[in-house]
Amino acid sequence: MLRNISIALVLLVVLIVFLAQASGRGAFGDHEAAGEPVATARSAASVGQRTADQADAAATVGAIRPKQILFGDLHVHTTFSFDAFMFSLPLLGGEGAHPPADACDFARWCSALDFWSMNDHAENLTPEHWSETVASVRQCNAVGGDAANADTVAFLGWEWTQVGTTPENHYGHKNVVLAHTDDERIPSRPIGAARPPGADFNDPPVFGRGIAALTLGGRFHDYNRFVRESEATPRCDQDTDVRDQPEGCIELAETPADLYRKLDEWGHDSIVIPHGTTWGMYTPPSSSWDKQLVGDMHDENRQTLLEVYSGHGDSEVYRHFRSIRFDEDGNAYCPEPTDAYLPSCWRAGEIIEERCSAAGESDEECEARAADARANYVAAGLPGQLTVPGASAEEWLDSGQCRDCMQPSFNYRPASSAQYILALGNFDEDPEDPRRFRMGFMASSDNHFARPGTGYKEVHRSGMTESMGSTREISGNPAARAMAPPVTEPVPESVPFDRATSDLAGFQLFETERQASFLLTGGLIAVHSEGRDRGAIWDGMKRREVYGTSGPRMLLWFDLLNPPGSRGRAVPMGSEVEMSAAPIFQARAVGSFEQKPGCPDDATTALGAEDLERICKGECYHPSDQRRLITRIEVVKVTPQIERGEDVAPLVADPWQVFDCAPDPAGCAVTFADPEFAAGGRDSVYYVRAFEAEAPGINAGNLRCEEGETGECERVSLCPGPDGAADDCTAPHEPRAWSTPIWVDHAPRPTEEEGEAEALATAARHPVRGRTSAAAIGR
């Protein structure tokens, strides 16, 4: 009898191991399919009405020879992306599958966009999923009606998701968007990022995944199937020409230079768009964009747009602070705090010193432990918070954050901001004619729930942003361990953390709990386009005649009125000119439409009640006939570096001029000049920001600091609060739009066509409306 029981137990263990291994390899899961978009086309009348409304607004505000302004989102993930699939799991509060077809339906019926693109992470995108992505994008275009006047244009693309372990090997994330969708003009496979050792998002072991799936069932089996499909796909040889690779491999590129080389080998028309450049959740401290202007690391023909705002926050502004600094010998150290910035390494020392004092140790001992804590944090780099055992997210206060920025990205890295990028010069090839970045400004959502263009309403934090449940709610569950490090006890001294020898990886290294308070509904790209067709939209993007918004569909025009040789014809945002006379500019802005609750009837009819709730969460782009007010227009001026190592801070004038606007629903228009340009003798870059009246915004308050008598943050209220998923964490904010710059290079002497008389005559031909004052000096 005992022998039989023993045999039975052994067989049971063998069976459990077998089932766990099989489950961990996805044997019981289903393939994540692309789905089918709704075949109904939006009515031509509704599309035409938006065009007519724009034309009326442009005429009223006096826009110069306006094109159509079309709104889109060029940064959208579905559950074909590995992280989006993880976020879809029930344990993480996920909603289940949101495949490419959902993205199409959302873009057409929920957000009613004019165009959008698919940008799933290429590193785990199998040949089967790429083929399904291509087919789904084609389907979306087919159901959109006449290609010359489609209700929505879908672009094909992917994300190159590079994450480095040090400032030297970190390049960040870039979206690749393709001009076409037919087989002859697209790559056979996307190009992902080959990551350096220690930067991989390691999945739990097969056995652990299997036990989790057998215990929890359902979508966990599908996740294991998803992971197995990627693991079973071979990686292409990185040095072989893309056209000579075998079928069925995943293509990877180690650096931007490798990415551009491979895109050139394919030879197809594409745009590369960096994003999340200041997002410190994954960007190592002290990272900067200087190295990306060196040699083949930049391709001025492909890398022509820059995402300055997304659901992960604002990446626009430059600030002088740094999270870590270096002495003359190149040794890293923790900088002291200022009124504008508290380095997280410094806060690490404060936490340890407070614990040490509470433990009854001497002041001298506690000061020494604080110094060790700062040093350990600096040495650890990105996961520095792990050097302070048991520290809660609240204990870190607002350390590492840009205190005077509007909705900044988390753990802000200013040396990768748009303004810093504009100011950079590389003098390696020609010290007299430095190389510079010249990228148009745009915004997107970076949504991971197949919801392009979520910023039309500030509702449903869970699903319309990436903000989910608290990490504390899931950290104790073994199946969720991939999202958080193990819970540790607080002790009164710091511990070193070595990423190279640690078992932790991926999201476990990141401050995901504090990060949740910085996740927003995301922005839009607006294109000044000659038409609604794919080619016209693409041409507008290639001209860089684009701008970004924080979500609302604000109308914005920014023109140089007196370019040389134009004979009175203005040039728009995205233009480059050379002149010596004072440039004269004009900016015009019209507010977005106030939104009505719910969804239009055509969306309800097309999707049906169940999918309207599942895909749109019951809220759609639903404009009233009332426009929001434009409150002010700001001008930013950047004078790029003219010598190696020139300090960037004095080169950024933000704001350079500010114009308050009259409360007029018709909009606001301003004209201004730079009388110092001629005598200054330096190339200059100008762009404008337009602001709408204050309104509630999800996570607009970020950490929601409570300040003490000295003005410092004494406590924070993280999102979500006590109400959990029901808390939308709204706070007042100013919706805004950013124009692409106009680059004005300083000519050595006036050209024949230039002159103040012609400039003033040009300005007179374009009168302004909606201004508080006719003076062009701002405040």
PDB file of C-alpha atoms in Angstrom, residues 356-571:
ATOM      1  CA  CYS A 356      19.553  56.427  11.683  1.00  0.00           C
ATOM      2  CA  SER A 357      18.600  59.227  14.071  1.00  0.00           C
ATOM      3  CA  ALA A 358      15.393  57.387  15.032  1.00  0.00           C
ATOM      4  CA  ALA A 359      17.543  54.344  15.857  1.00  0.00           C
ATOM      5  CA  GLY A 360      19.493  56.429  18.385  1.00  0.00           C
ATOM      6  CA  GLU A 361      22.800  56.632  16.502  1.00  0.00           C
ATOM      7  CA  SER A 362      25.086  59.670  16.821  1.00  0.00           C
ATOM      8  CA  ASP A 363      24.870  62.649  14.483  1.00  0.00           C
ATOM      9  CA  GLU A 364      28.344  61.852  13.162  1.00  0.00           C
ATOM     10  CA  GLU A 365      27.387  58.244  12.391  1.00  0.00           C
ATOM     11  CA  CYS A 366      24.135  59.282  10.726  1.00  0.00           C
ATOM     12  CA  GLU A 367      25.869  61.887   8.555  1.00  0.00           C
ATOM     13  CA  ALA A 368      28.355  59.233   7.431  1.00  0.00           C
ATOM     14  CA  ARG A 369      25.516  56.822   6.578  1.00  0.00           C
ATOM     15  CA  ALA A 370      23.758  59.582   4.637  1.00  0.00           C
ATOM     16  CA  ALA A 371      26.927  60.145   2.612  1.00  0.00           C
ATOM     17  CA  ASP A 372      27.147  56.408   1.928  1.00  0.00           C
ATOM     18  CA  ALA A 373      23.507  56.372   0.849  1.00  0.00           C
ATOM     19  CA  ARG A 374      24.093  59.183  -1.643  1.00  0.00           C
ATOM     20  CA  ALA A 375      27.151  57.396  -3.017  1.00  0.00           C
ATOM     21  CA  ASN A 376      25.323  54.064  -3.302  1.00  0.00           C
ATOM     22  CA  TYR A 377      22.427  55.704  -5.129  1.00  0.00           C
ATOM     23  CA  VAL A 378      24.785  57.359  -7.617  1.00  0.00           C
ATOM     24  CA  ALA A 379      26.695  54.120  -8.183  1.00  0.00           C
ATOM     25  CA  ALA A 380      23.478  52.167  -8.794  1.00  0.00           C
ATOM     26  CA  GLY A 381      22.332  54.540 -11.532  1.00  0.00           C
ATOM     27  CA  LEU A 382      18.758  54.078 -12.772  1.00  0.00           C
ATOM     28  CA  PRO A 383      17.550  51.690 -10.004  1.00  0.00           C
ATOM     29  CA  GLY A 384      19.039  53.850  -7.257  1.00  0.00           C
ATOM     30  CA  GLN A 385      15.860  53.626  -5.185  1.00  0.00           C
ATOM     31  CA  LEU A 386      16.708  49.977  -4.507  1.00  0.00           C
ATOM     32  CA  THR A 387      19.674  51.076  -2.372  1.00  0.00           C
ATOM     33  CA  VAL A 388      17.247  52.282   0.325  1.00  0.00           C
ATOM     34  CA  PRO A 389      15.568  49.099   1.636  1.00  0.00           C
ATOM     35  CA  GLY A 390      11.885  49.309   2.418  1.00  0.00           C
ATOM     36  CA  ALA A 391      11.450  52.926   1.315  1.00  0.00           C
ATOM     37  CA  SER A 392       7.858  53.658   0.333  1.00  0.00           C
ATOM     38  CA  ALA A 393       7.074  55.665  -2.772  1.00  0.00           C
ATOM     39  CA  GLU A 394       5.737  58.449  -0.537  1.00  0.00           C
ATOM     40  CA  GLU A 395       9.074  58.748   1.309  1.00  0.00           C
ATOM     41  CA  TRP A 396      10.805  59.888  -1.867  1.00  0.00           C
ATOM     42  CA  LEU A 397       8.570  63.009  -1.914  1.00  0.00           C
ATOM     43  CA  ASP A 398       9.082  64.949  -5.166  1.00  0.00           C
ATOM     44  CA  SER A 399      12.752  64.069  -5.525  1.00  0.00           C
ATOM     45  CA  GLY A 400      13.981  63.773  -9.098  1.00  0.00           C
ATOM     46  CA  GLN A 401      11.091  65.833 -10.486  1.00  0.00           C
ATOM     47  CA  CYS A 402      10.990  69.122 -12.378  1.00  0.00           C
ATOM     48  CA  ARG A 403       9.136  71.332  -9.909  1.00  0.00           C
ATOM     49  CA  ASP A 404       8.458  74.274 -12.227  1.00  0.00           C
ATOM     50  CA  CYS A 405       7.488  72.298 -15.355  1.00  0.00           C
ATOM     51  CA  MET A 406       3.952  71.769 -16.654  1.00  0.00           C
ATOM     52  CA  GLN A 407       3.055  68.055 -16.593  1.00  0.00           C
ATOM     53  CA  PRO A 408       6.666  66.895 -16.966  1.00  0.00           C
ATOM     54  CA  SER A 409       7.721  63.348 -17.610  1.00  0.00           C
ATOM     55  CA  PHE A 410       8.794  61.367 -14.558  1.00  0.00           C
ATOM     56  CA  ASN A 411      12.364  61.706 -13.223  1.00  0.00           C
ATOM     57  CA  TYR A 412      13.031  64.445 -15.771  1.00  0.00           C
ATOM     58  CA  ARG A 413      16.256  64.298 -17.838  1.00  0.00           C
ATOM     59  CA  PRO A 414      16.723  67.905 -19.113  1.00  0.00           C
ATOM     60  CA  ALA A 415      19.762  67.158 -21.300  1.00  0.00           C
ATOM     61  CA  SER A 416      17.446  65.163 -23.554  1.00  0.00           C
ATOM     62  CA  SER A 417      14.677  67.781 -23.759  1.00  0.00           C
ATOM     63  CA  ALA A 418      13.446  69.318 -27.007  1.00  0.00           C
ATOM     64  CA  GLN A 419      14.938  72.705 -26.135  1.00  0.00           C
ATOM     65  CA  TYR A 420      18.325  71.163 -25.353  1.00  0.00           C
ATOM     66  CA  ILE A 421      18.168  69.243 -28.627  1.00  0.00           C
ATOM     67  CA  LEU A 422      17.377  72.482 -30.512  1.00  0.00           C
ATOM     68  CA  ALA A 423      20.361  74.224 -28.918  1.00  0.00           C
ATOM     69  CA  LEU A 424      22.935  71.489 -29.617  1.00  0.00           C
ATOM     70  CA  GLY A 425      25.716  71.809 -32.138  1.00  0.00           C
ATOM     71  CA  ASN A 426      28.275  69.248 -33.256  1.00  0.00           C
ATOM     72  CA  PHE A 427      31.582  70.725 -34.386  1.00  0.00           C
ATOM     73  CA  ASP A 428      33.443  67.552 -35.394  1.00  0.00           C
ATOM     74  CA  GLU A 429      33.270  68.044 -39.167  1.00  0.00           C
ATOM     75  CA  ASP A 430      33.218  71.844 -39.523  1.00  0.00           C
ATOM     76  CA  PRO A 431      33.726  74.144 -36.510  1.00  0.00           C
ATOM     77  CA  GLU A 432      32.445  77.090 -38.581  1.00  0.00           C
ATOM     78  CA  ASP A 433      29.274  75.307 -39.722  1.00  0.00           C
ATOM     79  CA  PRO A 434      28.176  72.975 -36.914  1.00  0.00           C
ATOM     80  CA  ARG A 435      25.743  70.163 -37.455  1.00  0.00           C
ATOM     81  CA  ARG A 436      22.364  70.586 -35.745  1.00  0.00           C
ATOM     82  CA  PHE A 437      19.098  68.784 -35.163  1.00  0.00           C
ATOM     83  CA  ARG A 438      16.146  70.237 -37.064  1.00  0.00           C
ATOM     84  CA  MET A 439      13.083  68.229 -36.172  1.00  0.00           C
ATOM     85  CA  GLY A 440       9.433  69.218 -36.241  1.00  0.00           C
ATOM     86  CA  PHE A 441       7.442  69.151 -32.996  1.00  0.00           C
ATOM     87  CA  MET A 442       4.517  66.782 -32.530  1.00  0.00           C
ATOM     88  CA  ALA A 443       2.695  64.932 -29.764  1.00  0.00           C
ATOM     89  CA  SER A 444       1.071  61.514 -29.413  1.00  0.00           C
ATOM     90  CA  SER A 445      -0.588  59.259 -26.866  1.00  0.00           C
ATOM     91  CA  ASP A 446       1.753  56.246 -26.437  1.00  0.00           C
ATOM     92  CA  ASN A 447      -1.377  54.378 -25.409  1.00  0.00           C
ATOM     93  CA  HIS A 448      -1.010  50.632 -24.744  1.00  0.00           C
ATOM     94  CA  PHE A 449      -4.705  49.715 -24.925  1.00  0.00           C
ATOM     95  CA  ALA A 450      -5.187  50.163 -28.702  1.00  0.00           C
ATOM     96  CA  ARG A 451      -6.689  53.611 -28.117  1.00  0.00           C
ATOM     97  CA  PRO A 452      -5.168  56.216 -30.446  1.00  0.00           C
ATOM     98  CA  GLY A 453      -6.032  59.813 -29.589  1.00  0.00           C
ATOM     99  CA  THR A 454      -7.320  59.410 -26.019  1.00  0.00           C
ATOM    100  CA  GLY A 455      -6.955  63.080 -25.038  1.00  0.00           C
ATOM    101  CA  TYR A 456     -10.364  64.254 -26.265  1.00  0.00           C
ATOM    102  CA  LYS A 457     -11.826  63.976 -22.737  1.00  0.00           C
ATOM    103  CA  GLU A 458     -10.196  63.800 -19.316  1.00  0.00           C
ATOM    104  CA  VAL A 459     -12.062  60.718 -18.117  1.00  0.00           C
ATOM    105  CA  HIS A 460     -11.310  57.071 -17.295  1.00  0.00           C
ATOM    106  CA  ARG A 461      -7.746  57.236 -15.994  1.00  0.00           C
ATOM    107  CA  SER A 462      -7.670  53.452 -16.145  1.00  0.00           C
ATOM    108  CA  GLY A 463      -7.646  52.663 -19.848  1.00  0.00           C
ATOM    109  CA  MET A 464      -7.333  56.166 -21.287  1.00  0.00           C
ATOM    110  CA  THR A 465      -3.901  56.496 -19.639  1.00  0.00           C
ATOM    111  CA  GLU A 466      -1.237  53.935 -18.702  1.00  0.00           C
ATOM    112  CA  SER A 467      -1.940  54.547 -14.999  1.00  0.00           C
ATOM    113  CA  MET A 468      -3.203  51.342 -13.432  1.00  0.00           C
ATOM    114  CA  GLY A 469      -3.460  49.953  -9.908  1.00  0.00           C
ATOM    115  CA  SER A 470      -0.941  50.557  -7.158  1.00  0.00           C
ATOM    116  CA  THR A 471       2.167  48.374  -7.282  1.00  0.00           C
ATOM    117  CA  ARG A 472       1.588  47.609  -3.601  1.00  0.00           C
ATOM    118  CA  GLU A 473      -1.658  45.870  -4.543  1.00  0.00           C
ATOM    119  CA  ILE A 474       0.132  43.342  -6.738  1.00  0.00           C
ATOM    120  CA  SER A 475       3.686  43.062  -5.346  1.00  0.00           C
ATOM    121  CA  GLY A 476       2.816  40.208  -2.978  1.00  0.00           C
ATOM    122  CA  ASN A 477       1.515  37.957  -5.743  1.00  0.00           C
ATOM    123  CA  PRO A 478       4.179  35.697  -7.310  1.00  0.00           C
ATOM    124  CA  ALA A 479       2.535  35.927 -10.727  1.00  0.00           C
ATOM    125  CA  ALA A 480       2.935  39.708 -10.682  1.00  0.00           C
ATOM    126  CA  ARG A 481       6.556  39.690  -9.548  1.00  0.00           C
ATOM    127  CA  ALA A 482       7.689  40.830 -12.991  1.00  0.00           C
ATOM    128  CA  MET A 483       6.177  44.243 -12.254  1.00  0.00           C
ATOM    129  CA  ALA A 484       7.717  44.992  -8.837  1.00  0.00           C
ATOM    130  CA  PRO A 485      10.737  44.071  -6.695  1.00  0.00           C
ATOM    131  CA  PRO A 486      10.267  41.980  -3.542  1.00  0.00           C
ATOM    132  CA  VAL A 487       9.080  43.878  -0.476  1.00  0.00           C
ATOM    133  CA  THR A 488      11.941  44.554   1.951  1.00  0.00           C
ATOM    134  CA  GLU A 489      12.091  45.825   5.523  1.00  0.00           C
ATOM    135  CA  PRO A 490      13.301  49.394   6.183  1.00  0.00           C
ATOM    136  CA  VAL A 491      16.732  49.486   7.836  1.00  0.00           C
ATOM    137  CA  PRO A 492      18.795  52.511   8.969  1.00  0.00           C
ATOM    138  CA  GLU A 493      21.525  52.119   6.393  1.00  0.00           C
ATOM    139  CA  SER A 494      21.867  51.967   2.638  1.00  0.00           C
ATOM    140  CA  VAL A 495      22.842  48.857   0.690  1.00  0.00           C
ATOM    141  CA  PRO A 496      24.770  48.838  -2.608  1.00  0.00           C
ATOM    142  CA  PHE A 497      22.921  47.612  -5.682  1.00  0.00           C
ATOM    143  CA  ASP A 498      24.753  46.059  -8.615  1.00  0.00           C
ATOM    144  CA  ARG A 499      22.539  45.631 -11.655  1.00  0.00           C
ATOM    145  CA  ALA A 500      24.993  43.228 -13.257  1.00  0.00           C
ATOM    146  CA  THR A 501      24.736  40.681 -10.425  1.00  0.00           C
ATOM    147  CA  SER A 502      21.106  41.203  -9.425  1.00  0.00           C
ATOM    148  CA  ASP A 503      18.264  38.837 -10.328  1.00  0.00           C
ATOM    149  CA  LEU A 504      15.938  41.790 -10.818  1.00  0.00           C
ATOM    150  CA  ALA A 505      15.198  43.002 -14.344  1.00  0.00           C
ATOM    151  CA  GLY A 506      12.781  45.012 -16.442  1.00  0.00           C
ATOM    152  CA  PHE A 507       9.966  46.741 -14.571  1.00  0.00           C
ATOM    153  CA  GLN A 508      11.364  45.534 -11.245  1.00  0.00           C
ATOM    154  CA  LEU A 509      14.139  48.110 -11.621  1.00  0.00           C
ATOM    155  CA  PHE A 510      11.784  51.028 -12.214  1.00  0.00           C
ATOM    156  CA  GLU A 511       9.850  53.306  -9.871  1.00  0.00           C
ATOM    157  CA  THR A 512       6.519  52.178 -11.267  1.00  0.00           C
ATOM    158  CA  GLU A 513       4.459  53.347  -8.274  1.00  0.00           C
ATOM    159  CA  ARG A 514       5.575  56.997  -8.340  1.00  0.00           C
ATOM    160  CA  GLN A 515       5.560  56.915 -12.132  1.00  0.00           C
ATOM    161  CA  ALA A 516       1.788  56.255 -12.109  1.00  0.00           C
ATOM    162  CA  SER A 517       1.170  59.856 -10.975  1.00  0.00           C
ATOM    163  CA  PHE A 518       2.755  61.194 -14.172  1.00  0.00           C
ATOM    164  CA  LEU A 519       0.708  59.271 -16.732  1.00  0.00           C
ATOM    165  CA  LEU A 520      -1.635  61.423 -18.835  1.00  0.00           C
ATOM    166  CA  THR A 521      -4.225  60.958 -21.561  1.00  0.00           C
ATOM    167  CA  GLY A 522      -1.664  61.971 -24.183  1.00  0.00           C
ATOM    168  CA  GLY A 523      -1.432  64.309 -27.146  1.00  0.00           C
ATOM    169  CA  LEU A 524      -2.006  64.611 -30.867  1.00  0.00           C
ATOM    170  CA  ILE A 525      -0.056  65.525 -33.963  1.00  0.00           C
ATOM    171  CA  ALA A 526      -1.704  68.100 -36.236  1.00  0.00           C
ATOM    172  CA  VAL A 527      -0.682  68.312 -39.900  1.00  0.00           C
ATOM    173  CA  HIS A 528      -1.284  71.251 -42.229  1.00  0.00           C
ATOM    174  CA  SER A 529      -2.283  69.204 -45.256  1.00  0.00           C
ATOM    175  CA  GLU A 530      -3.331  69.899 -48.834  1.00  0.00           C
ATOM    176  CA  GLY A 531      -5.879  67.070 -48.635  1.00  0.00           C
ATOM    177  CA  ARG A 532      -7.189  64.131 -46.608  1.00  0.00           C
ATOM    178  CA  ASP A 533      -5.400  61.405 -48.553  1.00  0.00           C
ATOM    179  CA  ARG A 534      -2.320  59.479 -47.418  1.00  0.00           C
ATOM    180  CA  GLY A 535       0.058  61.289 -49.784  1.00  0.00           C
ATOM    181  CA  ALA A 536      -1.049  64.757 -48.672  1.00  0.00           C
ATOM    182  CA  ILE A 537      -0.701  63.878 -44.989  1.00  0.00           C
ATOM    183  CA  TRP A 538       2.732  62.366 -45.607  1.00  0.00           C
ATOM    184  CA  ASP A 539       3.885  65.425 -47.552  1.00  0.00           C
ATOM    185  CA  GLY A 540       2.804  67.681 -44.689  1.00  0.00           C
ATOM    186  CA  MET A 541       4.823  65.608 -42.229  1.00  0.00           C
ATOM    187  CA  LYS A 542       7.858  65.598 -44.508  1.00  0.00           C
ATOM    188  CA  ARG A 543       7.613  69.419 -44.743  1.00  0.00           C
ATOM    189  CA  ARG A 544       7.490  69.458 -40.928  1.00  0.00           C
ATOM    190  CA  GLU A 545       4.391  71.623 -41.241  1.00  0.00           C
ATOM    191  CA  VAL A 546       3.071  70.028 -38.074  1.00  0.00           C
ATOM    192  CA  TYR A 547       2.396  70.850 -34.457  1.00  0.00           C
ATOM    193  CA  GLY A 548       1.478  68.983 -31.296  1.00  0.00           C
ATOM    194  CA  THR A 549      -1.313  69.411 -28.784  1.00  0.00           C
ATOM    195  CA  SER A 550      -1.817  68.022 -25.293  1.00  0.00           C
ATOM    196  CA  GLY A 551      -5.001  66.354 -26.523  1.00  0.00           C
ATOM    197  CA  PRO A 552      -7.572  69.020 -27.520  1.00  0.00           C
ATOM    198  CA  ARG A 553      -7.922  69.860 -31.231  1.00  0.00           C
ATOM    199  CA  MET A 554      -6.663  73.410 -31.087  1.00  0.00           C
ATOM    200  CA  LEU A 555      -5.997  75.165 -34.401  1.00  0.00           C
ATOM    201  CA  LEU A 556      -2.568  76.769 -34.707  1.00  0.00           C
ATOM    202  CA  TRP A 557      -0.748  78.694 -37.438  1.00  0.00           C
ATOM    203  CA  PHE A 558       2.791  80.099 -37.143  1.00  0.00           C
ATOM    204  CA  ASP A 559       4.362  81.972 -40.053  1.00  0.00           C
ATOM    205  CA  LEU A 560       7.416  84.048 -40.900  1.00  0.00           C
ATOM    206  CA  LEU A 561       6.042  87.073 -42.733  1.00  0.00           C
ATOM    207  CA  ASN A 562       9.166  88.516 -44.343  1.00  0.00           C
ATOM    208  CA  PRO A 563      11.392  85.715 -45.644  1.00  0.00           C
ATOM    209  CA  PRO A 564      13.867  86.970 -48.256  1.00  0.00           C
ATOM    210  CA  GLY A 565      12.804  86.571 -51.861  1.00  0.00           C
ATOM    211  CA  SER A 566       9.190  85.780 -50.969  1.00  0.00           C
ATOM    212  CA  ARG A 567       7.758  89.094 -52.216  1.00  0.00           C
ATOM    213  CA  GLY A 568       5.288  89.187 -49.377  1.00  0.00           C
ATOM    214  CA  ARG A 569       4.487  85.470 -49.239  1.00  0.00           C
ATOM    215  CA  ALA A 570       4.835  84.074 -45.725  1.00  0.00           C
ATOM    216  CA  VAL A 571       6.444  80.709 -44.943  1.00  0.00           C
TER     217      VAL A 571
END
